[in-house]
Amino acid sequence: MAPNDTRKVHTAETIAKELENDVCVKVSGSDIDGIPRGKIITKAKFVKSLEEGFGFCNVAFGWDMLDKTYDESVQVERGYSDLLAKIDLSSFRRIPYENNVPHFLFDFHDPIANSPFKACPRSLLKKAIKDCNDLGFAPLCGVEFEFYNFKETPESINAKNGVNLTALTPGMFGYSLLRPTLNSKFFDEVYHHCLAYGIPIEGFHTETGPGVFEAALEYGDALEIADRAHLFKKAVKQIALKHGIISSFMAKPYADLPGCSGHMHFSLKDIKTGANAFVDDGNEESAGGNEAKAAMKGMSDTMRHFIAGLLEALPSILPLMLPTINSYKRLVENNWAPITVSYGIENRIAAIRLIAPPTCPKSATRLELRVPGADVNAYLGIAGCIAAGVRGIKKKIEPKFPPVQGGDNGVLGERLPRTLKDAVNLMMAPGSVAREVLGDGFVEHFGRTRLHEWKQWETAVTNWEIKRYIETV
């Protein structure tokens, strides 16, 4: 079995054999923004760390994506002591575009509390998966990313102050068979290197917009898909740099062009039977005259409760899906991005799209959350959805309105928060759903990092302001 096969069980002995001819190992974990933070270590140190982990400076959670340290409101140990990095042997893969160096993911552990670190994204997802498993279900998901590509380098972007960038290709060419030809080596390397890296891409094509690609990652177990989504961004960016290209997962690079989504698909597998738990088996509980149930023919009560839980939680967990200032500029009317708490059958304008027969095989019944942008930290986005859905199943929550059908938007739900600050205030409010399903420790840390992001925006002088006011006022 190849090292990139899903969740192969490894021991220290089997890993030692796998690394027989290696001299070093790459290890990394996810920070709160989803940015891989890691290092190369000697094989000897790696082997020594397998049982108890190794020290990793907690500044990884004490600074933002540009390495600016947070103020005192974000609580990290200010001496910047070490957290423990605990290696997950089942994450073993090799990086094909880096001389096949072995790569392992790790989780951040709090050595004082002797528990997973409160802000570790991967640990948060593991907890959500365990809560789902305790109900008898295994969460499955898939992730799609859209991303812009530019004929730029880090040096040229810096020289241009990030504006007036040259797109990889001009024009609007969604699903084009022409445009990939212009940069076929880059396009093909992304596909094949990702496959060799253990990130199979189910579908890869151009999306509408200058130099935009979209990749749909193969469906699978939630933790594995989150790992793949996390590493996919890194892989694309690294491969792009080798071709003199900058790939961007920013949600809305241009005000007048489509944004970049990070859609997520979900279903639950019955652990005992292996069947799709979102499919109505004909023995579902009675929901009386429930209008939503009547409209969701072929979908199970479990699916309906999961959806209702997600709908109820969505405003509260929104910062997990839309984590940056820019995220919210993608959610605008008439742009295929959802702006309300809503769900619909085969509706790509609603926040949640229900996918069921006759438009797919019964076994492929699932939901698609269309809210996240490509800037989402997949660990957090997937964790939030699963936790919200599990809450819905436990409490047997019912949707407050029926799903809209097809292109009919009908009466959609409440407007989603318009800014990061508004969304964070909902998340951090006493008694919020987010606090219930994610825990106070995580919400306090994550929420305050997002308020830090808002403060950076509030004091920034933008190109828009310069252009509008420099001469006129």
C-alpha positions as a Python dict, from the first residue, in 0.01 Angstrom:
ca = {
    (1, 'M'): (0, 0, 0),
    (2, 'A'): (134, 343, -94),
    (3, 'P'): (199, 603, 179),
    (4, 'N'): (-70, 831, 36),
    (5, 'D'): (-354, 580, 75),
    (6, 'T'): (-623, 709, 310),
    (7, 'R'): (-556, 664, 681),
    (8, 'K'): (-319, 369, 670),
    (9, 'V'): (-249, 248, 1022),
    (10, 'H'): (118, 292, 1103),
    (11, 'T'): (332, 208, 1402),
    (12, 'A'): (677, 334, 1496),
    (13, 'E'): (815, 12, 1348),
    (14, 'T'): (638, 38, 1011),
    (15, 'I'): (727, 407, 981),
    (16, 'A'): (1092, 331, 1054),
    (17, 'K'): (1088, 88, 763),
    (18, 'E'): (914, 344, 536),
    (19, 'L'): (1181, 603, 621),
    (20, 'E'): (1473, 366, 585),
    (21, 'N'): (1640, 565, 309),
    (22, 'D'): (1545, 917, 427),
    (23, 'V'): (1762, 1160, 619),
    (24, 'C'): (1501, 1421, 714),
    (25, 'V'): (1126, 1463, 759),
    (26, 'K'): (889, 1755, 704),
    (27, 'V'): (631, 1813, 980),
    (28, 'S'): (357, 2075, 996),
    (29, 'G'): (33, 2179, 1163),
    (30, 'S'): (-240, 2431, 1093),
    (31, 'D'): (-253, 2770, 1262),
    (32, 'I'): (-583, 2948, 1326),
    (33, 'D'): (-589, 3093, 971),
    (34, 'G'): (-527, 2755, 810),
    (35, 'I'): (-168, 2844, 720),
    (36, 'P'): (70, 2545, 746),
    (37, 'R'): (334, 2608, 1011),
    (38, 'G'): (615, 2358, 1022),
    (39, 'K'): (978, 2268, 970),
    (40, 'I'): (1221, 2009, 845),
    (41, 'I'): (1367, 1791, 1121),
    (42, 'T'): (1621, 1511, 1128),
    (43, 'K'): (1496, 1157, 1109),
    (44, 'A'): (1648, 1092, 1451),
    (45, 'K'): (1448, 1376, 1610),
    (46, 'F'): (1134, 1261, 1434),
    (47, 'V'): (1167, 906, 1567),
    (48, 'K'): (1241, 1036, 1915),
    (49, 'S'): (926, 1254, 1903),
    (50, 'L'): (683, 982, 1805),
    (51, 'E'): (576, 891, 2158),
    (52, 'E'): (554, 1226, 2336),
    (53, 'G'): (575, 1486, 2061),
    (54, 'F'): (818, 1776, 2030),
    (55, 'G'): (816, 2141, 2132),
    (56, 'F'): (668, 2402, 1897),
    (57, 'C'): (655, 2768, 1994),
    (58, 'N'): (304, 2884, 2084),
    (59, 'V'): (361, 3204, 1886),
    (60, 'A'): (202, 3007, 1601),
    (61, 'F'): (-122, 3102, 1778),
    (62, 'G'): (8, 3435, 1906),
    (63, 'W'): (45, 3612, 1573),
    (64, 'D'): (-167, 3673, 1266),
    (65, 'M'): (-115, 3561, 906),
    (66, 'L'): (153, 3828, 857),
    (67, 'D'): (332, 3735, 1181),
    (68, 'K'): (209, 4045, 1368),
    (69, 'T'): (163, 3953, 1734),
    (70, 'Y'): (-186, 3988, 1879),
    (71, 'D'): (-254, 4223, 2167),
    (72, 'E'): (-326, 4104, 2521),
    (73, 'S'): (-691, 4029, 2443),
    (74, 'V'): (-582, 3712, 2260),
    (75, 'Q'): (-473, 3493, 2545),
    (76, 'V'): (-154, 3301, 2480),
    (77, 'E'): (130, 3250, 2723),
    (78, 'R'): (326, 3571, 2672),
    (79, 'G'): (663, 3411, 2737),
    (80, 'Y'): (586, 3221, 2415),
    (81, 'S'): (658, 2884, 2566),
    (82, 'D'): (627, 2560, 2373),
    (83, 'L'): (316, 2368, 2289),
    (84, 'L'): (359, 2000, 2211),
    (85, 'A'): (336, 1895, 1847),
    (86, 'K'): (193, 1542, 1841),
    (87, 'I'): (256, 1363, 1512),
    (88, 'D'): (-24, 1175, 1339),
    (89, 'L'): (137, 875, 1172),
    (90, 'S'): (-170, 809, 959),
    (91, 'S'): (-111, 1142, 780),
    (92, 'F'): (211, 1011, 621),
    (93, 'R'): (261, 1110, 259),
    (94, 'R'): (550, 1218, 38),
    (95, 'I'): (579, 1551, -139),
    (96, 'P'): (644, 1468, -506),
    (97, 'Y'): (759, 1817, -605),
    (98, 'E'): (1006, 1830, -311),
    (99, 'N'): (1215, 1524, -393),
    (100, 'N'): (959, 1297, -227),
    (101, 'V'): (1046, 1417, 123),
    (102, 'P'): (825, 1242, 381),
    (103, 'H'): (562, 1469, 534),
    (104, 'F'): (354, 1425, 850),
    (105, 'L'): (86, 1643, 1004),
    (106, 'F'): (69, 1709, 1376),
    (107, 'D'): (-184, 1837, 1628),
    (108, 'F'): (-107, 2106, 1886),
    (109, 'H'): (-130, 1983, 2245),
    (110, 'D'): (-135, 2187, 2568),
    (111, 'P'): (134, 2035, 2793),
    (112, 'I'): (6, 2210, 3107),
    (113, 'A'): (-358, 2106, 3070),
    (114, 'N'): (-249, 1774, 2915),
    (115, 'S'): (-517, 1807, 2650),
    (116, 'P'): (-554, 1924, 2290),
    (117, 'F'): (-474, 2295, 2260),
    (118, 'K'): (-800, 2493, 2269),
    (119, 'A'): (-732, 2672, 1937),
    (120, 'C'): (-589, 2380, 1737),
    (121, 'P'): (-808, 2357, 1424),
    (122, 'R'): (-736, 1991, 1358),
    (123, 'S'): (-815, 1896, 1718),
    (124, 'L'): (-1143, 2088, 1701),
    (125, 'L'): (-1242, 1884, 1396),
    (126, 'K'): (-1144, 1558, 1566),
    (127, 'K'): (-1376, 1643, 1856),
    (128, 'A'): (-1665, 1720, 1620),
    (129, 'I'): (-1607, 1388, 1441),
    (130, 'K'): (-1603, 1199, 1773),
    (131, 'D'): (-1932, 1359, 1879),
    (132, 'C'): (-2079, 1249, 1547),
    (133, 'N'): (-1936, 898, 1587),
    (134, 'D'): (-2099, 878, 1932),
    (135, 'L'): (-2436, 912, 1757),
    (136, 'G'): (-2349, 618, 1530),
    (137, 'F'): (-2247, 822, 1224),
    (138, 'A'): (-1923, 886, 1036),
    (139, 'P'): (-1917, 1227, 864),
    (140, 'L'): (-1815, 1236, 498),
    (141, 'C'): (-1743, 1546, 296),
    (142, 'G'): (-1595, 1698, -15),
    (143, 'V'): (-1444, 2040, -80),
    (144, 'E'): (-1429, 2256, -394),
    (145, 'F'): (-1188, 2547, -431),
    (146, 'E'): (-1183, 2826, -687),
    (147, 'F'): (-864, 3027, -714),
    (148, 'Y'): (-719, 3308, -924),
    (149, 'N'): (-375, 3274, -1084),
    (150, 'F'): (-144, 3560, -1175),
    (151, 'K'): (172, 3598, -1383),
    (152, 'E'): (351, 3740, -1083),
    (153, 'T'): (621, 3662, -829),
    (154, 'P'): (644, 3757, -460),
    (155, 'E'): (883, 4034, -564),
    (156, 'S'): (655, 4175, -836),
    (157, 'I'): (348, 4167, -610),
    (158, 'N'): (544, 4356, -346),
    (159, 'A'): (660, 4612, -603),
    (160, 'K'): (300, 4661, -722),
    (161, 'N'): (162, 4679, -367),
    (162, 'G'): (-71, 4395, -459),
    (163, 'V'): (-270, 4587, -723),
    (164, 'N'): (-287, 4586, -1103),
    (165, 'L'): (-172, 4226, -1118),
    (166, 'T'): (-144, 4043, -1451),
    (167, 'A'): (-391, 3756, -1478),
    (168, 'L'): (-257, 3422, -1596),
    (169, 'T'): (-499, 3439, -1891),
    (170, 'P'): (-743, 3713, -1997),
    (171, 'G'): (-1118, 3691, -2036),
    (172, 'M'): (-1407, 3494, -1891),
    (173, 'F'): (-1363, 3129, -1988),
    (174, 'G'): (-1557, 2899, -1753),
    (175, 'Y'): (-1527, 2527, -1834),
    (176, 'S'): (-1293, 2616, -2120),
    (177, 'L'): (-1092, 2350, -2301),
    (178, 'L'): (-881, 2625, -2459),
    (179, 'R'): (-742, 2819, -2165),
    (180, 'P'): (-566, 2529, -1983),
    (181, 'T'): (-364, 2472, -2300),
    (182, 'L'): (-191, 2806, -2254),
    (183, 'N'): (-43, 2691, -1923),
    (184, 'S'): (-70, 2317, -1964),
    (185, 'K'): (247, 2232, -1772),
    (186, 'F'): (128, 2415, -1460),
    (187, 'F'): (-228, 2286, -1495),
    (188, 'D'): (-115, 1925, -1543),
    (189, 'E'): (142, 1939, -1264),
    (190, 'V'): (-119, 2057, -1014),
    (191, 'Y'): (-340, 1761, -1103),
    (192, 'H'): (-71, 1492, -1109),
    (193, 'H'): (144, 1619, -821),
    (194, 'C'): (-164, 1645, -600),
    (195, 'L'): (-260, 1289, -690),
    (196, 'A'): (89, 1167, -597),
    (197, 'Y'): (67, 1375, -277),
    (198, 'G'): (-247, 1190, -167),
    (199, 'I'): (-490, 1464, -278),
    (200, 'P'): (-695, 1314, -562),
    (201, 'I'): (-881, 1580, -760),
    (202, 'E'): (-1220, 1457, -881),
    (203, 'G'): (-1269, 1743, -1126),
    (204, 'F'): (-1037, 2022, -1243),
    (205, 'H'): (-1134, 2298, -1484),
    (206, 'T'): (-1133, 2669, -1555),
    (207, 'E'): (-1394, 2881, -1382),
    (208, 'T'): (-1534, 3207, -1511),
    (209, 'G'): (-1289, 3490, -1456),
    (210, 'P'): (-939, 3577, -1579),
    (211, 'G'): (-698, 3300, -1485),
    (212, 'V'): (-939, 3119, -1253),
    (213, 'F'): (-928, 2743, -1190),
    (214, 'E'): (-1162, 2526, -985),
    (215, 'A'): (-1074, 2193, -824),
    (216, 'A'): (-1318, 1952, -662),
    (217, 'L'): (-1139, 1724, -416),
    (218, 'E'): (-1251, 1363, -405),
    (219, 'Y'): (-1522, 1285, -147),
    (220, 'G'): (-1425, 1095, 167),
    (221, 'D'): (-1388, 1081, 546),
    (222, 'A'): (-1407, 1425, 706),
    (223, 'L'): (-1061, 1435, 868),
    (224, 'E'): (-889, 1304, 557),
    (225, 'I'): (-1068, 1557, 336),
    (226, 'A'): (-981, 1842, 573),
    (227, 'D'): (-615, 1734, 560),
    (228, 'R'): (-630, 1723, 182),
    (229, 'A'): (-798, 2063, 157),
    (230, 'H'): (-539, 2213, 391),
    (231, 'L'): (-251, 2066, 192),
    (232, 'F'): (-410, 2138, -147),
    (233, 'K'): (-373, 2512, -102),
    (234, 'K'): (-11, 2470, 1),
    (235, 'A'): (63, 2240, -291),
    (236, 'V'): (-97, 2467, -550),
    (237, 'K'): (91, 2771, -422),
    (238, 'Q'): (423, 2586, -416),
    (239, 'I'): (380, 2438, -763),
    (240, 'A'): (271, 2777, -895),
    (241, 'L'): (585, 2947, -764),
    (242, 'K'): (798, 2703, -966),
    (243, 'H'): (622, 2833, -1278),
    (244, 'G'): (647, 3204, -1197),
    (245, 'I'): (282, 3211, -1096),
    (246, 'I'): (105, 3333, -783),
    (247, 'S'): (-210, 3135, -697),
    (248, 'S'): (-456, 3316, -471),
    (249, 'F'): (-737, 3175, -260),
    (250, 'M'): (-856, 3522, -161),
    (251, 'A'): (-1237, 3526, -158),
    (252, 'K'): (-1289, 3844, -364),
    (253, 'P'): (-980, 3977, -545),
    (254, 'Y'): (-1185, 4204, -773),
    (255, 'A'): (-1495, 4407, -688),
    (256, 'D'): (-1640, 4367, -1038),
    (257, 'L'): (-1560, 3998, -1096),
    (258, 'P'): (-1687, 3676, -939),
    (259, 'G'): (-1536, 3573, -608),
    (260, 'C'): (-1374, 3242, -516),
    (261, 'S'): (-1581, 2986, -329),
    (262, 'G'): (-1485, 2700, -103),
    (263, 'H'): (-1807, 2496, -121),
    (264, 'M'): (-1835, 2198, 115),
    (265, 'H'): (-2045, 1883, 67),
    (266, 'F'): (-2164, 1669, 360),
    (267, 'S'): (-2333, 1339, 429),
    (268, 'L'): (-2331, 1089, 715),
    (269, 'K'): (-2253, 718, 696),
    (270, 'D'): (-2423, 479, 934),
    (271, 'I'): (-2130, 318, 1116),
    (272, 'K'): (-2310, -15, 1163),
    (273, 'T'): (-2449, -62, 813),
    (274, 'G'): (-2228, 160, 599),
    (275, 'A'): (-2539, 311, 439),
    (276, 'N'): (-2590, 678, 363),
    (277, 'A'): (-2783, 804, 669),
    (278, 'F'): (-2923, 1095, 467),
    (279, 'V'): (-3136, 856, 258),
    (280, 'D'): (-3495, 790, 371),
    (281, 'D'): (-3520, 412, 424),
    (282, 'G'): (-3898, 425, 456),
    (283, 'N'): (-3894, 376, 833),
    (284, 'E'): (-3853, 734, 939),
    (285, 'E'): (-4020, 891, 1242),
    (286, 'S'): (-4340, 1087, 1193),
    (287, 'A'): (-4305, 1462, 1166),
    (288, 'G'): (-4679, 1518, 1157),
    (289, 'G'): (-4775, 1783, 908),
    (290, 'N'): (-4417, 1904, 873),
    (291, 'E'): (-4402, 2100, 549),
    (292, 'A'): (-4025, 2067, 522),
    (293, 'K'): (-4042, 1687, 547),
    (294, 'A'): (-4305, 1671, 277),
    (295, 'A'): (-4084, 1877, 45),
    (296, 'M'): (-3772, 1671, 121),
    (297, 'K'): (-3897, 1346, -28),
    (298, 'G'): (-3633, 1072, -23),
    (299, 'M'): (-3429, 1248, 245),
    (300, 'S'): (-3413, 1107, 597),
    (301, 'D'): (-3511, 1262, 928),
    (302, 'T'): (-3141, 1255, 1016),
    (303, 'M'): (-3065, 1472, 714),
    (304, 'R'): (-3349, 1709, 795),
    (305, 'H'): (-3237, 1751, 1156),
    (306, 'F'): (-2876, 1798, 1046),
    (307, 'I'): (-2982, 2071, 803),
    (308, 'A'): (-3203, 2240, 1062),
    (309, 'G'): (-2914, 2241, 1310),
    (310, 'L'): (-2683, 2392, 1052),
    (311, 'L'): (-2938, 2658, 955),
    (312, 'E'): (-2994, 2754, 1317),
    (313, 'A'): (-2621, 2773, 1391),
    (314, 'L'): (-2507, 2937, 1068),
    (315, 'P'): (-2509, 3305, 1176),
    (316, 'S'): (-2326, 3210, 1496),
    (317, 'I'): (-2054, 2999, 1332),
    (318, 'L'): (-2023, 3219, 1023),
    (319, 'P'): (-1668, 3343, 1104),
    (320, 'L'): (-1548, 2983, 1063),
    (321, 'M'): (-1673, 2990, 704),
    (322, 'L'): (-1588, 3355, 633),
    (323, 'P'): (-1276, 3430, 840),
    (324, 'T'): (-1139, 3748, 679),
    (325, 'I'): (-1246, 4104, 607),
    (326, 'N'): (-1251, 4021, 237),
    (327, 'S'): (-1471, 3711, 285),
    (328, 'Y'): (-1786, 3920, 323),
    (329, 'K'): (-1732, 4113, 0),
    (330, 'R'): (-1804, 3791, -188),
    (331, 'L'): (-2156, 3770, -44),
    (332, 'V'): (-2331, 4017, -271),
    (333, 'E'): (-2662, 3996, -453),
    (334, 'N'): (-2682, 3844, -803),
    (335, 'N'): (-2341, 3680, -787),
    (336, 'W'): (-2420, 3314, -709),
    (337, 'A'): (-2307, 3362, -350),
    (338, 'P'): (-2564, 3310, -72),
    (339, 'I'): (-2661, 3610, 138),
    (340, 'T'): (-2928, 3456, 363),
    (341, 'V'): (-2986, 3169, 605),
    (342, 'S'): (-3160, 2953, 347),
    (343, 'Y'): (-3178, 2611, 188),
    (344, 'G'): (-3320, 2479, -134),
    (345, 'I'): (-3350, 2171, -349),
    (346, 'E'): (-3091, 2201, -628),
    (347, 'N'): (-3067, 2573, -557),
    (348, 'R'): (-2727, 2733, -605),
    (349, 'I'): (-2833, 3068, -461),
    (350, 'A'): (-2939, 2935, -121),
    (351, 'A'): (-2684, 2887, 158),
    (352, 'I'): (-2748, 2511, 161),
    (353, 'R'): (-2816, 2320, -160),
    (354, 'L'): (-2991, 1984, -118),
    (355, 'I'): (-2875, 1718, -363),
    (356, 'A'): (-3090, 1408, -391),
    (357, 'P'): (-3261, 1188, -651),
    (358, 'P'): (-3357, 1228, -928),
    (359, 'T'): (-3055, 1457, -989),
    (360, 'C'): (-2810, 1209, -832),
    (361, 'P'): (-2799, 841, -732),
    (362, 'K'): (-2970, 767, -400),
    (363, 'S'): (-2636, 680, -238),
    (364, 'A'): (-2500, 1026, -330),
    (365, 'T'): (-2770, 1214, -136),
    (366, 'R'): (-2597, 1500, 42),
    (367, 'L'): (-2600, 1871, 113),
    (368, 'E'): (-2371, 2142, -18),
    (369, 'L'): (-2287, 2441, 201),
    (370, 'R'): (-2224, 2725, -43),
    (371, 'V'): (-2132, 2992, 212),
    (372, 'P'): (-1755, 2939, 257),
    (373, 'G'): (-1508, 3124, 38),
    (374, 'A'): (-1178, 2980, -80),
    (375, 'D'): (-1012, 3159, 213),
    (376, 'V'): (-1177, 2918, 460),
    (377, 'N'): (-965, 2715, 699),
    (378, 'A'): (-1109, 2376, 603),
    (379, 'Y'): (-1052, 2227, 948),
    (380, 'L'): (-1265, 2496, 1110),
    (381, 'G'): (-1529, 2512, 838),
    (382, 'I'): (-1585, 2136, 839),
    (383, 'A'): (-1575, 2118, 1221),
    (384, 'G'): (-1836, 2392, 1254),
    (385, 'C'): (-2073, 2225, 1007),
    (386, 'I'): (-2047, 1883, 1169),
    (387, 'A'): (-2086, 2024, 1521),
    (388, 'A'): (-2393, 2224, 1419),
    (389, 'G'): (-2547, 1928, 1238),
    (390, 'V'): (-2485, 1694, 1531),
    (391, 'R'): (-2659, 1942, 1760),
    (392, 'G'): (-2955, 1940, 1521),
    (393, 'I'): (-2974, 1560, 1529),
    (394, 'K'): (-2944, 1542, 1909),
    (395, 'K'): (-3216, 1801, 1962),
    (396, 'K'): (-3428, 1684, 1667),
    (397, 'I'): (-3446, 2041, 1541),
    (398, 'E'): (-3690, 2102, 1258),
    (399, 'P'): (-3643, 2358, 978),
    (400, 'K'): (-3853, 2670, 1035),
    (401, 'F'): (-3952, 2688, 668),
    (402, 'P'): (-3959, 2446, 374),
    (403, 'P'): (-3679, 2430, 116),
    (404, 'V'): (-3713, 2635, -198),
    (405, 'Q'): (-3733, 2441, -523),
    (406, 'G'): (-3492, 2480, -813),
    (407, 'G'): (-3451, 2839, -927),
    (408, 'D'): (-3743, 2960, -715),
    (409, 'N'): (-3596, 3160, -428),
    (410, 'G'): (-3929, 3183, -251),
    (411, 'V'): (-3907, 3330, 99),
    (412, 'L'): (-3549, 3295, 213),
    (413, 'G'): (-3429, 3333, 571),
    (414, 'E'): (-3258, 3612, 761),
    (415, 'R'): (-2974, 3808, 604),
    (416, 'L'): (-2630, 3679, 697),
    (417, 'P'): (-2403, 3926, 878),
    (418, 'R'): (-2247, 4172, 634),
    (419, 'T'): (-1910, 4216, 803),
    (420, 'L'): (-1657, 4014, 999),
    (421, 'K'): (-1715, 4231, 1305),
    (422, 'D'): (-2092, 4171, 1303),
    (423, 'A'): (-2041, 3797, 1259),
    (424, 'V'): (-1785, 3776, 1540),
    (425, 'N'): (-2014, 3967, 1777),
    (426, 'L'): (-2283, 3703, 1714),
    (427, 'M'): (-2034, 3422, 1768),
    (428, 'M'): (-1898, 3565, 2094),
    (429, 'A'): (-2235, 3662, 2243),
    (430, 'P'): (-2315, 3491, 2577),
    (431, 'G'): (-2504, 3169, 2520),
    (432, 'S'): (-2440, 3162, 2146),
    (433, 'V'): (-2478, 2838, 1952),
    (434, 'A'): (-2109, 2865, 1866),
    (435, 'R'): (-2016, 2860, 2234),
    (436, 'E'): (-2243, 2558, 2285),
    (437, 'V'): (-2096, 2346, 2005),
    (438, 'L'): (-1736, 2472, 1989),
    (439, 'G'): (-1662, 2558, 2352),
    (440, 'D'): (-1586, 2886, 2524),
    (441, 'G'): (-1208, 2838, 2507),
    (442, 'F'): (-1202, 2812, 2130),
    (443, 'V'): (-1461, 3085, 2072),
    (444, 'E'): (-1275, 3333, 2294),
    (445, 'H'): (-943, 3271, 2122),
    (446, 'F'): (-1071, 3257, 1766),
    (447, 'G'): (-1314, 3544, 1808),
    (448, 'R'): (-1048, 3775, 1944),
    (449, 'T'): (-812, 3690, 1658),
    (450, 'R'): (-1089, 3795, 1418),
    (451, 'L'): (-1141, 4121, 1610),
    (452, 'H'): (-768, 4177, 1569),
    (453, 'E'): (-818, 4137, 1196),
    (454, 'W'): (-1100, 4393, 1207),
    (455, 'K'): (-879, 4641, 1395),
    (456, 'Q'): (-612, 4610, 1127),
    (457, 'W'): (-877, 4693, 866),
    (458, 'E'): (-1024, 4986, 1062),
    (459, 'T'): (-691, 5167, 1074),
    (460, 'A'): (-578, 5082, 719),
    (461, 'V'): (-574, 5347, 447),
    (462, 'T'): (-692, 5177, 128),
    (463, 'N'): (-638, 5242, -242),
    (464, 'W'): (-1011, 5318, -268),
    (465, 'E'): (-974, 5603, -18),
    (466, 'I'): (-667, 5743, -191),
    (467, 'K'): (-835, 5736, -532),
    (468, 'R'): (-1155, 5893, -399),
    (469, 'Y'): (-1024, 6158, -162),
    (470, 'I'): (-662, 6248, -237),
    (471, 'E'): (-757, 6535, -470),
    (472, 'T'): (-1126, 6599, -415),
    (473, 'V'): (-1169, 6673, -46),
}
